[in-house]
Amino acid sequence: MMRRCIRFTSLVVFLMVCSALVSVINVGQLNVSLNTRLRVAKLSSGAASGLNSEKPTYDSRIGNDNTGRISNDKTPNVIRELTFELRGNGSLDFCQAVPDSLEGRLNIDLEAKLQSAPPPVLDDVSPSGLWSPESCVARQRIAVIIPFRDRQKHLDILVYNLVPLLKRQKVAFRIFVVEQFGNKTFNKGRLMNIGFTEARKHNEFDCFIFHDVDLIPEDDRNMYTCSENPRHMSPAVDVFRYKLPYKALVGGVLSIKAEHFFKINGYSNLYWGWGAEDDDMFYRLSASKISVLRPPFTIGRYKMIKHDRKDVSPIRMQFLKTAKTRYLKDGLNTLEYKLVKTRFEKLCTRIIANVGDPPKN
């Protein structure tokens, strides 16, 4: 009889412990659910843009999935948490790192694009060139910065090709066209510094992609995102027979995080006329001990729209000699410009800026 009482007492105690554990678990689940809903509310608060001020947490442990669709650099950073409950209606997952919607190698006909009207796929882009996927949470928020002057047809071709590609890649993006005011000598480096500075006033971005207006991507597996290191996205251009002309080349299309852009002090402001500001960027990265990644040449392919090179800088090579010792005293921290106008257009935010006068001698 005594043994039965002991067993019964033990069973009661066991059941009480189990009941207490269940209560703790339920409270924990409730707390997680509430926190999850709060984060979803923040993610959704960016209106149609999907570009909000919340800083995501990254996990750099993801590697190549052996599908052949990922470049030879690391897969772009992914946010740790995998699923959010959204307003009690199903769940909102993070977009795939390499979406199933990608097409691979693209058939680019530059002449046809010059004659054609904007494709319907551009219709749901918000004014100012801003878009984010509705079916999932974009892993990165990117700013595409295009230095520009007097090449509207080239810009149209680029945007008509680039926007559908970015949408298939499921990134949240905003396109900034940074236009130099007036007709004085072009300064691409200043325009890219201005684009970076002004873009950060509009949204918080995880990645900045500096993009020449005359380069059209040929493969949508070349992801428009940032990796752990800056990535030279355009190593294979048709006019160079899809080969890298020289190792120090990082011009054309470059993706970079803000932390690295600040560390190297942005682009140089000294290069007036065509040439060498991108090579200067390579030396800045090298002096800061920041290595550059590249996708495979079979994926990082671009077509270049034919154009004339004007105002070639006669002293550009002299500046390159001092790039590594000069970069901390020439760049973002010495940038001067006058913002003339910011115009929200259908497919871009156009920033018109006066970059000043070139030196007389």
GROMACS .gro file of C-alpha atoms in nm:
model
  361
    1MET     CA    1   0.000   0.000   0.000
    2MET     CA    2   0.283   0.236   0.093
    3ARG     CA    3   0.455   0.166  -0.241
    4ARG     CA    4   0.135   0.250  -0.430
    5CYS     CA    5   0.109   0.583  -0.245
    6ILE     CA    6   0.468   0.669  -0.329
    7ARG     CA    7   0.412   0.582  -0.697
    8PHE     CA    8   0.093   0.789  -0.705
    9THR     CA    9   0.269   1.085  -0.542
   10SER     CA   10   0.556   1.058  -0.791
   11LEU     CA   11   0.312   1.051  -1.081
   12VAL     CA   12   0.133   1.364  -0.952
   13VAL     CA   13   0.465   1.549  -0.916
   14PHE     CA   14   0.567   1.441  -1.267
   15LEU     CA   15   0.240   1.566  -1.414
   16MET     CA   16   0.276   1.900  -1.232
   17VAL     CA   17   0.628   1.946  -1.371
   18CYS     CA   18   0.508   1.867  -1.725
   19SER     CA   19   0.223   2.114  -1.686
   20ALA     CA   20   0.464   2.387  -1.575
   21LEU     CA   21   0.696   2.319  -1.870
   22VAL     CA   22   0.407   2.341  -2.116
   23SER     CA   23   0.308   2.676  -1.968
   24VAL     CA   24   0.663   2.808  -2.006
   25ILE     CA   25   0.679   2.687  -2.366
   26ASN     CA   26   0.346   2.848  -2.449
   27VAL     CA   27   0.458   3.179  -2.301
   28GLY     CA   28   0.781   3.159  -2.500
   29GLN     CA   29   0.594   3.086  -2.819
   30LEU     CA   30   0.361   3.378  -2.753
   31ASN     CA   31   0.661   3.606  -2.703
   32VAL     CA   32   0.827   3.486  -3.026
   33SER     CA   33   0.501   3.530  -3.214
   34LEU     CA   34   0.460   3.886  -3.087
   35ASN     CA   35   0.821   3.975  -3.170
   36THR     CA   36   0.780   3.821  -3.513
   37ARG     CA   37   0.468   4.025  -3.585
   38LEU     CA   38   0.646   4.341  -3.475
   39ARG     CA   39   0.935   4.275  -3.714
   40VAL     CA   40   0.696   4.203  -3.999
   41ALA     CA   41   0.520   4.530  -3.928
   42LYS     CA   42   0.856   4.706  -3.959
   43LEU     CA   43   0.936   4.525  -4.282
   44SER     CA   44   0.597   4.621  -4.420
   45SER     CA   45   0.617   4.984  -4.311
   46GLY     CA   46   0.826   5.083  -4.614
   47ALA     CA   47   0.504   5.113  -4.819
   48ALA     CA   48   0.544   4.965  -5.164
   49SER     CA   49   0.920   5.001  -5.160
   50GLY     CA   50   1.021   4.733  -4.912
   51LEU     CA   51   1.309   4.964  -4.828
   52ASN     CA   52   1.294   5.037  -4.458
   53SER     CA   53   1.527   5.151  -4.187
   54GLU     CA   54   1.555   4.821  -4.001
   55LYS     CA   55   1.905   4.673  -4.003
   56PRO     CA   56   1.902   4.302  -4.090
   57THR     CA   57   2.126   4.044  -3.924
   58TYR     CA   58   2.344   3.852  -4.166
   59ASP     CA   59   2.466   3.495  -4.183
   60SER     CA   60   2.776   3.446  -4.398
   61ARG     CA   61   2.790   3.069  -4.355
   62ILE     CA   62   2.600   2.989  -4.675
   63GLY     CA   63   2.815   2.844  -4.955
   64ASN     CA   64   2.781   2.731  -5.314
   65ASP     CA   65   2.483   2.502  -5.374
   66ASN     CA   66   2.655   2.324  -5.667
   67THR     CA   67   2.377   2.424  -5.908
   68GLY     CA   68   2.618   2.606  -6.137
   69ARG     CA   69   2.414   2.923  -6.095
   70ILE     CA   70   2.627   3.085  -5.825
   71SER     CA   71   2.943   3.281  -5.898
   72ASN     CA   72   3.279   3.189  -5.752
   73ASP     CA   73   3.245   3.442  -5.473
   74LYS     CA   74   3.038   3.382  -5.159
   75THR     CA   75   2.663   3.370  -5.180
   76PRO     CA   76   2.521   3.713  -5.086
   77ASN     CA   77   2.455   3.766  -4.716
   78VAL     CA   78   2.126   3.622  -4.595
   79ILE     CA   79   1.919   3.723  -4.296
   80ARG     CA   80   1.923   3.464  -4.017
   81GLU     CA   81   1.551   3.440  -3.949
   82LEU     CA   82   1.371   3.238  -4.213
   83THR     CA   83   1.000   3.297  -4.181
   84PHE     CA   84   0.768   3.572  -4.061
   85GLU     CA   85   0.398   3.551  -3.984
   86LEU     CA   86   0.228   3.828  -4.178
   87ARG     CA   87  -0.099   3.967  -4.046
   88GLY     CA   88  -0.220   3.616  -3.963
   89ASN     CA   89  -0.243   3.530  -4.334
   90GLY     CA   90   0.001   3.250  -4.416
   91SER     CA   91   0.372   3.332  -4.398
   92LEU     CA   92   0.620   3.559  -4.577
   93ASP     CA   93   0.951   3.390  -4.652
   94PHE     CA   94   1.277   3.549  -4.750
   95CYS     CA   95   1.334   3.537  -5.124
   96GLN     CA   96   1.558   3.263  -5.260
   97ALA     CA   97   1.928   3.350  -5.277
   98VAL     CA   98   1.922   3.228  -5.637
   99PRO     CA   99   1.556   3.254  -5.747
  100ASP     CA  100   1.391   2.996  -5.970
  101SER     CA  101   1.272   3.282  -6.192
  102LEU     CA  102   1.619   3.338  -6.339
  103GLU     CA  103   1.659   3.272  -6.710
  104GLY     CA  104   2.038   3.248  -6.739
  105ARG     CA  105   2.201   3.374  -7.060
  106LEU     CA  106   1.993   3.652  -7.217
  107ASN     CA  107   1.949   3.746  -7.580
  108ILE     CA  108   2.033   4.118  -7.597
  109ASP     CA  109   1.947   4.307  -7.915
  110LEU     CA  110   2.059   4.666  -7.862
  111GLU     CA  111   1.916   4.799  -8.188
  112ALA     CA  112   1.574   4.651  -8.117
  113LYS     CA  113   1.570   4.811  -7.773
  114LEU     CA  114   1.637   5.152  -7.928
  115GLN     CA  115   1.318   5.125  -8.132
  116SER     CA  116   1.086   4.950  -7.886
  117ALA     CA  117   0.842   5.096  -7.635
  118PRO     CA  118   0.889   5.026  -7.261
  119PRO     CA  119   0.791   4.663  -7.180
  120PRO     CA  120   0.487   4.598  -6.956
  121VAL     CA  121   0.714   4.449  -6.689
  122LEU     CA  122   0.811   4.806  -6.598
  123ASP     CA  123   0.455   4.912  -6.514
  124ASP     CA  124   0.460   4.824  -6.142
  125VAL     CA  125   0.781   5.013  -6.065
  126SER     CA  126   0.699   5.296  -5.826
  127PRO     CA  127   0.781   5.656  -5.923
  128SER     CA  128   1.151   5.719  -5.849
  129GLY     CA  129   1.256   5.379  -5.984
  130LEU     CA  130   1.176   5.187  -5.669
  131TRP     CA  131   1.049   4.828  -5.644
  132SER     CA  132   1.042   4.530  -5.408
  133PRO     CA  133   0.893   4.181  -5.440
  134GLU     CA  134   0.546   4.121  -5.297
  135SER     CA  135   0.569   3.742  -5.261
  136CYS     CA  136   0.876   3.734  -5.036
  137VAL     CA  137   1.109   3.955  -4.830
  138ALA     CA  138   1.408   4.076  -5.032
  139ARG     CA  139   1.740   3.966  -4.886
  140GLN     CA  140   1.910   4.294  -4.977
  141ARG     CA  141   1.806   4.651  -5.049
  142ILE     CA  142   2.023   4.786  -5.330
  143ALA     CA  143   2.088   5.130  -5.475
  144VAL     CA  144   2.191   5.131  -5.842
  145ILE     CA  145   2.392   5.448  -5.910
  146ILE     CA  146   2.438   5.551  -6.274
  147PRO     CA  147   2.664   5.851  -6.355
  148PHE     CA  148   2.513   6.028  -6.653
  149ARG     CA  149   2.507   6.311  -6.904
  150ASP     CA  150   2.357   6.349  -7.254
  151ARG     CA  151   2.298   5.978  -7.324
  152GLN     CA  152   1.926   5.931  -7.274
  153LYS     CA  153   1.892   5.657  -7.539
  154HIS     CA  154   2.165   5.456  -7.368
  155LEU     CA  155   1.995   5.506  -7.032
  156ASP     CA  156   1.665   5.383  -7.175
  157ILE     CA  157   1.828   5.068  -7.310
  158LEU     CA  158   1.997   4.998  -6.977
  159VAL     CA  159   1.687   5.053  -6.765
  160TYR     CA  160   1.457   4.853  -6.998
  161ASN     CA  161   1.697   4.558  -6.963
  162LEU     CA  162   1.806   4.603  -6.603
  163VAL     CA  163   1.469   4.643  -6.429
  164PRO     CA  164   1.324   4.308  -6.548
  165LEU     CA  165   1.652   4.139  -6.447
  166LEU     CA  166   1.641   4.289  -6.097
  167LYS     CA  167   1.280   4.183  -6.056
  168ARG     CA  168   1.365   3.824  -6.150
  169GLN     CA  169   1.646   3.835  -5.892
  170LYS     CA  170   1.393   3.935  -5.622
  171VAL     CA  171   1.595   4.224  -5.481
  172ALA     CA  172   1.447   4.546  -5.343
  173PHE     CA  173   1.600   4.821  -5.552
  174ARG     CA  174   1.601   5.189  -5.632
  175ILE     CA  175   1.770   5.337  -5.938
  176PHE     CA  176   1.953   5.669  -5.906
  177VAL     CA  177   2.065   5.853  -6.219
  178VAL     CA  178   2.322   6.114  -6.120
  179GLU     CA  179   2.339   6.377  -6.392
  180GLN     CA  180   2.613   6.639  -6.422
  181PHE     CA  181   2.469   6.988  -6.466
  182GLY     CA  182   2.599   7.208  -6.746
  183ASN     CA  183   2.842   7.128  -7.024
  184LYS     CA  184   3.179   7.145  -6.851
  185THR     CA  185   3.424   6.855  -6.846
  186PHE     CA  186   3.270   6.535  -6.710
  187ASN     CA  187   3.374   6.410  -6.365
  188LYS     CA  188   3.249   6.056  -6.313
  189GLY     CA  189   3.415   6.009  -5.972
  190ARG     CA  190   3.236   6.308  -5.822
  191LEU     CA  191   2.904   6.194  -5.964
  192MET     CA  192   2.939   5.852  -5.804
  193ASN     CA  193   3.028   6.008  -5.468
  194ILE     CA  194   2.726   6.236  -5.501
  195GLY     CA  195   2.505   5.939  -5.588
  196PHE     CA  196   2.619   5.751  -5.278
  197THR     CA  197   2.571   6.057  -5.055
  198GLU     CA  198   2.227   6.149  -5.189
  199ALA     CA  199   2.095   5.791  -5.205
  200ARG     CA  200   2.155   5.746  -4.832
  201LYS     CA  201   1.929   6.047  -4.767
  202HIS     CA  202   1.635   5.868  -4.932
  203ASN     CA  203   1.660   5.512  -4.796
  204GLU     CA  204   1.885   5.277  -4.603
  205PHE     CA  205   2.057   5.032  -4.837
  206ASP     CA  206   2.253   4.712  -4.783
  207CYS     CA  207   2.439   4.742  -5.112
  208PHE     CA  208   2.548   5.008  -5.362
  209ILE     CA  209   2.606   4.918  -5.727
  210PHE     CA  210   2.790   5.169  -5.943
  211HIS     CA  211   2.686   5.108  -6.302
  212ASP     CA  212   2.811   5.257  -6.630
  213VAL     CA  213   2.522   5.360  -6.853
  214ASP     CA  214   2.663   5.179  -7.157
  215LEU     CA  215   2.691   4.826  -7.010
  216ILE     CA  216   2.398   4.586  -7.054
  217PRO     CA  217   2.400   4.260  -6.852
  218GLU     CA  218   2.380   3.940  -7.056
  219ASP     CA  219   2.312   3.690  -6.776
  220ASP     CA  220   2.068   3.728  -6.487
  221ARG     CA  221   2.259   3.472  -6.277
  222ASN     CA  222   2.505   3.755  -6.211
  223MET     CA  223   2.335   3.863  -5.889
  224TYR     CA  224   2.298   4.236  -5.826
  225THR     CA  225   2.380   4.208  -5.457
  226CYS     CA  226   2.678   4.263  -5.228
  227SER     CA  227   2.909   3.990  -5.099
  228GLU     CA  228   3.148   4.004  -4.806
  229ASN     CA  229   3.394   4.192  -5.029
  230PRO     CA  230   3.340   4.437  -5.316
  231ARG     CA  231   3.257   4.259  -5.639
  232HIS     CA  232   3.361   4.361  -5.989
  233MET     CA  233   3.052   4.236  -6.168
  234SER     CA  234   3.156   4.308  -6.528
  235PRO     CA  235   3.482   4.120  -6.596
  236ALA     CA  236   3.369   3.994  -6.940
  237VAL     CA  237   3.263   4.263  -7.191
  238ASP     CA  238   3.199   4.194  -7.558
  239VAL     CA  239   3.433   4.468  -7.689
  240PHE     CA  240   3.717   4.300  -7.496
  241ARG     CA  241   3.620   3.958  -7.635
  242TYR     CA  242   3.480   3.866  -7.293
  243LYS     CA  243   3.825   3.872  -7.135
  244LEU     CA  244   3.957   4.084  -6.849
  245PRO     CA  245   4.192   4.343  -7.008
  246TYR     CA  246   4.403   4.382  -6.692
  247LYS     CA  247   4.389   4.263  -6.333
  248ALA     CA  248   4.340   4.609  -6.176
  249LEU     CA  249   4.017   4.674  -6.366
  250VAL     CA  250   3.715   4.731  -6.139
  251GLY     CA  251   3.525   4.971  -6.364
  252GLY     CA  252   3.198   4.912  -6.542
  253VAL     CA  253   2.977   4.759  -6.272
  254LEU     CA  254   3.095   4.741  -5.909
  255SER     CA  255   2.896   4.631  -5.603
  256ILE     CA  256   3.017   4.748  -5.262
  257LYS     CA  257   2.888   4.786  -4.909
  258ALA     CA  258   2.872   5.127  -4.742
  259GLU     CA  259   3.128   5.024  -4.478
  260HIS     CA  260   3.388   4.952  -4.745
  261PHE     CA  261   3.300   5.265  -4.942
  262PHE     CA  262   3.356   5.477  -4.632
  263LYS     CA  263   3.681   5.296  -4.551
  264ILE     CA  264   3.832   5.379  -4.891
  265ASN     CA  265   3.688   5.734  -4.884
  266GLY     CA  266   3.477   5.674  -5.195
  267TYR     CA  267   3.604   5.764  -5.542
  268SER     CA  268   3.862   6.028  -5.621
  269ASN     CA  269   3.728   6.374  -5.711
  270LEU     CA  270   4.033   6.469  -5.918
  271TYR     CA  271   3.974   6.292  -6.250
  272TRP     CA  272   3.823   6.532  -6.503
  273GLY     CA  273   3.753   6.380  -6.844
  274TRP     CA  274   3.751   6.018  -6.947
  275GLY     CA  275   3.963   5.753  -6.778
  276ALA     CA  276   4.145   5.626  -6.469
  277GLU     CA  277   3.896   5.702  -6.186
  278ASP     CA  278   3.809   5.330  -6.178
  279ASP     CA  279   4.174   5.227  -6.168
  280ASP     CA  280   4.221   5.472  -5.882
  281MET     CA  281   3.941   5.284  -5.704
  282PHE     CA  282   4.135   4.957  -5.736
  283TYR     CA  283   4.440   5.115  -5.569
  284ARG     CA  284   4.222   5.249  -5.287
  285LEU     CA  285   4.087   4.901  -5.223
  286SER     CA  286   4.437   4.755  -5.240
  287ALA     CA  287   4.579   5.013  -4.997
  288SER     CA  288   4.293   4.933  -4.757
  289LYS     CA  289   4.365   4.558  -4.789
  290ILE     CA  290   4.019   4.490  -4.932
  291SER     CA  291   4.021   4.218  -5.196
  292VAL     CA  292   3.789   4.224  -5.496
  293LEU     CA  293   3.573   3.932  -5.605
  294ARG     CA  294   3.453   3.852  -5.956
  295PRO     CA  295   3.188   3.619  -6.097
  296PRO     CA  296   3.292   3.357  -6.355
  297PHE     CA  297   3.346   3.506  -6.700
  298THR     CA  298   3.067   3.286  -6.833
  299ILE     CA  299   2.821   3.474  -6.608
  300GLY     CA  300   2.971   3.822  -6.563
  301ARG     CA  301   2.906   3.907  -6.928
  302TYR     CA  302   2.802   4.249  -7.064
  303LYS     CA  303   2.740   4.416  -7.397
  304MET     CA  304   2.876   4.767  -7.440
  305ILE     CA  305   2.674   5.026  -7.632
  306LYS     CA  306   2.898   5.199  -7.884
  307HIS     CA  307   2.985   5.559  -7.801
  308ASP     CA  308   3.259   5.815  -7.849
  309ARG     CA  309   3.509   5.890  -7.575
  310LYS     CA  310   3.522   6.265  -7.517
  311ASP     CA  311   3.757   6.480  -7.311
  312VAL     CA  312   4.023   6.219  -7.240
  313SER     CA  313   4.221   6.331  -6.936
  314PRO     CA  314   4.584   6.407  -7.034
  315ILE     CA  315   4.714   6.387  -6.675
  316ARG     CA  316   4.520   6.088  -6.547
  317MET     CA  317   4.828   5.863  -6.526
  318GLN     CA  318   5.004   6.116  -6.301
  319PHE     CA  319   4.720   6.099  -6.048
  320LEU     CA  320   4.728   5.719  -6.051
  321LYS     CA  321   5.086   5.721  -5.924
  322THR     CA  322   4.974   5.885  -5.599
  323ALA     CA  323   4.644   5.699  -5.553
  324LYS     CA  324   4.757   5.482  -5.260
  325THR     CA  325   4.901   5.770  -5.062
  326ARG     CA  326   4.632   6.024  -5.151
  327TYR     CA  327   4.306   5.836  -5.104
  328LEU     CA  328   4.241   5.937  -4.742
  329LYS     CA  329   4.267   6.306  -4.839
  330ASP     CA  330   4.066   6.293  -5.163
  331GLY     CA  331   3.716   6.150  -5.184
  332LEU     CA  332   3.399   6.163  -4.976
  333ASN     CA  333   3.563   6.385  -4.714
  334THR     CA  334   3.656   6.651  -4.974
  335LEU     CA  335   3.345   6.625  -5.193
  336GLU     CA  336   3.189   6.959  -5.290
  337TYR     CA  337   2.883   7.000  -5.509
  338LYS     CA  338   2.560   7.190  -5.544
  339LEU     CA  339   2.237   6.992  -5.567
  340VAL     CA  340   2.044   7.153  -5.853
  341LYS     CA  341   1.735   6.932  -5.857
  342THR     CA  342   1.603   6.593  -5.750
  343ARG     CA  343   1.336   6.462  -5.984
  344PHE     CA  344   1.125   6.151  -5.924
  345GLU     CA  345   1.073   5.989  -6.263
  346LYS     CA  346   0.890   5.670  -6.357
  347LEU     CA  347   1.197   5.446  -6.360
  348CYS     CA  348   1.456   5.640  -6.162
  349THR     CA  349   1.536   5.912  -5.915
  350ARG     CA  350   1.726   6.169  -6.120
  351ILE     CA  351   1.975   6.374  -5.920
  352ILE     CA  352   2.109   6.676  -6.107
  353ALA     CA  353   2.422   6.824  -5.951
  354ASN     CA  354   2.675   7.094  -6.025
  355VAL     CA  355   3.014   6.935  -5.962
  356GLY     CA  356   3.212   7.257  -5.995
  357ASP     CA  357   3.475   7.371  -6.242
  358PRO     CA  358   3.775   7.170  -6.365
  359PRO     CA  359   4.120   7.318  -6.293
  360LYS     CA  360   4.242   7.568  -6.552
  361ASN     CA  361   4.588   7.418  -6.586
   0.00000   0.00000   0.00000
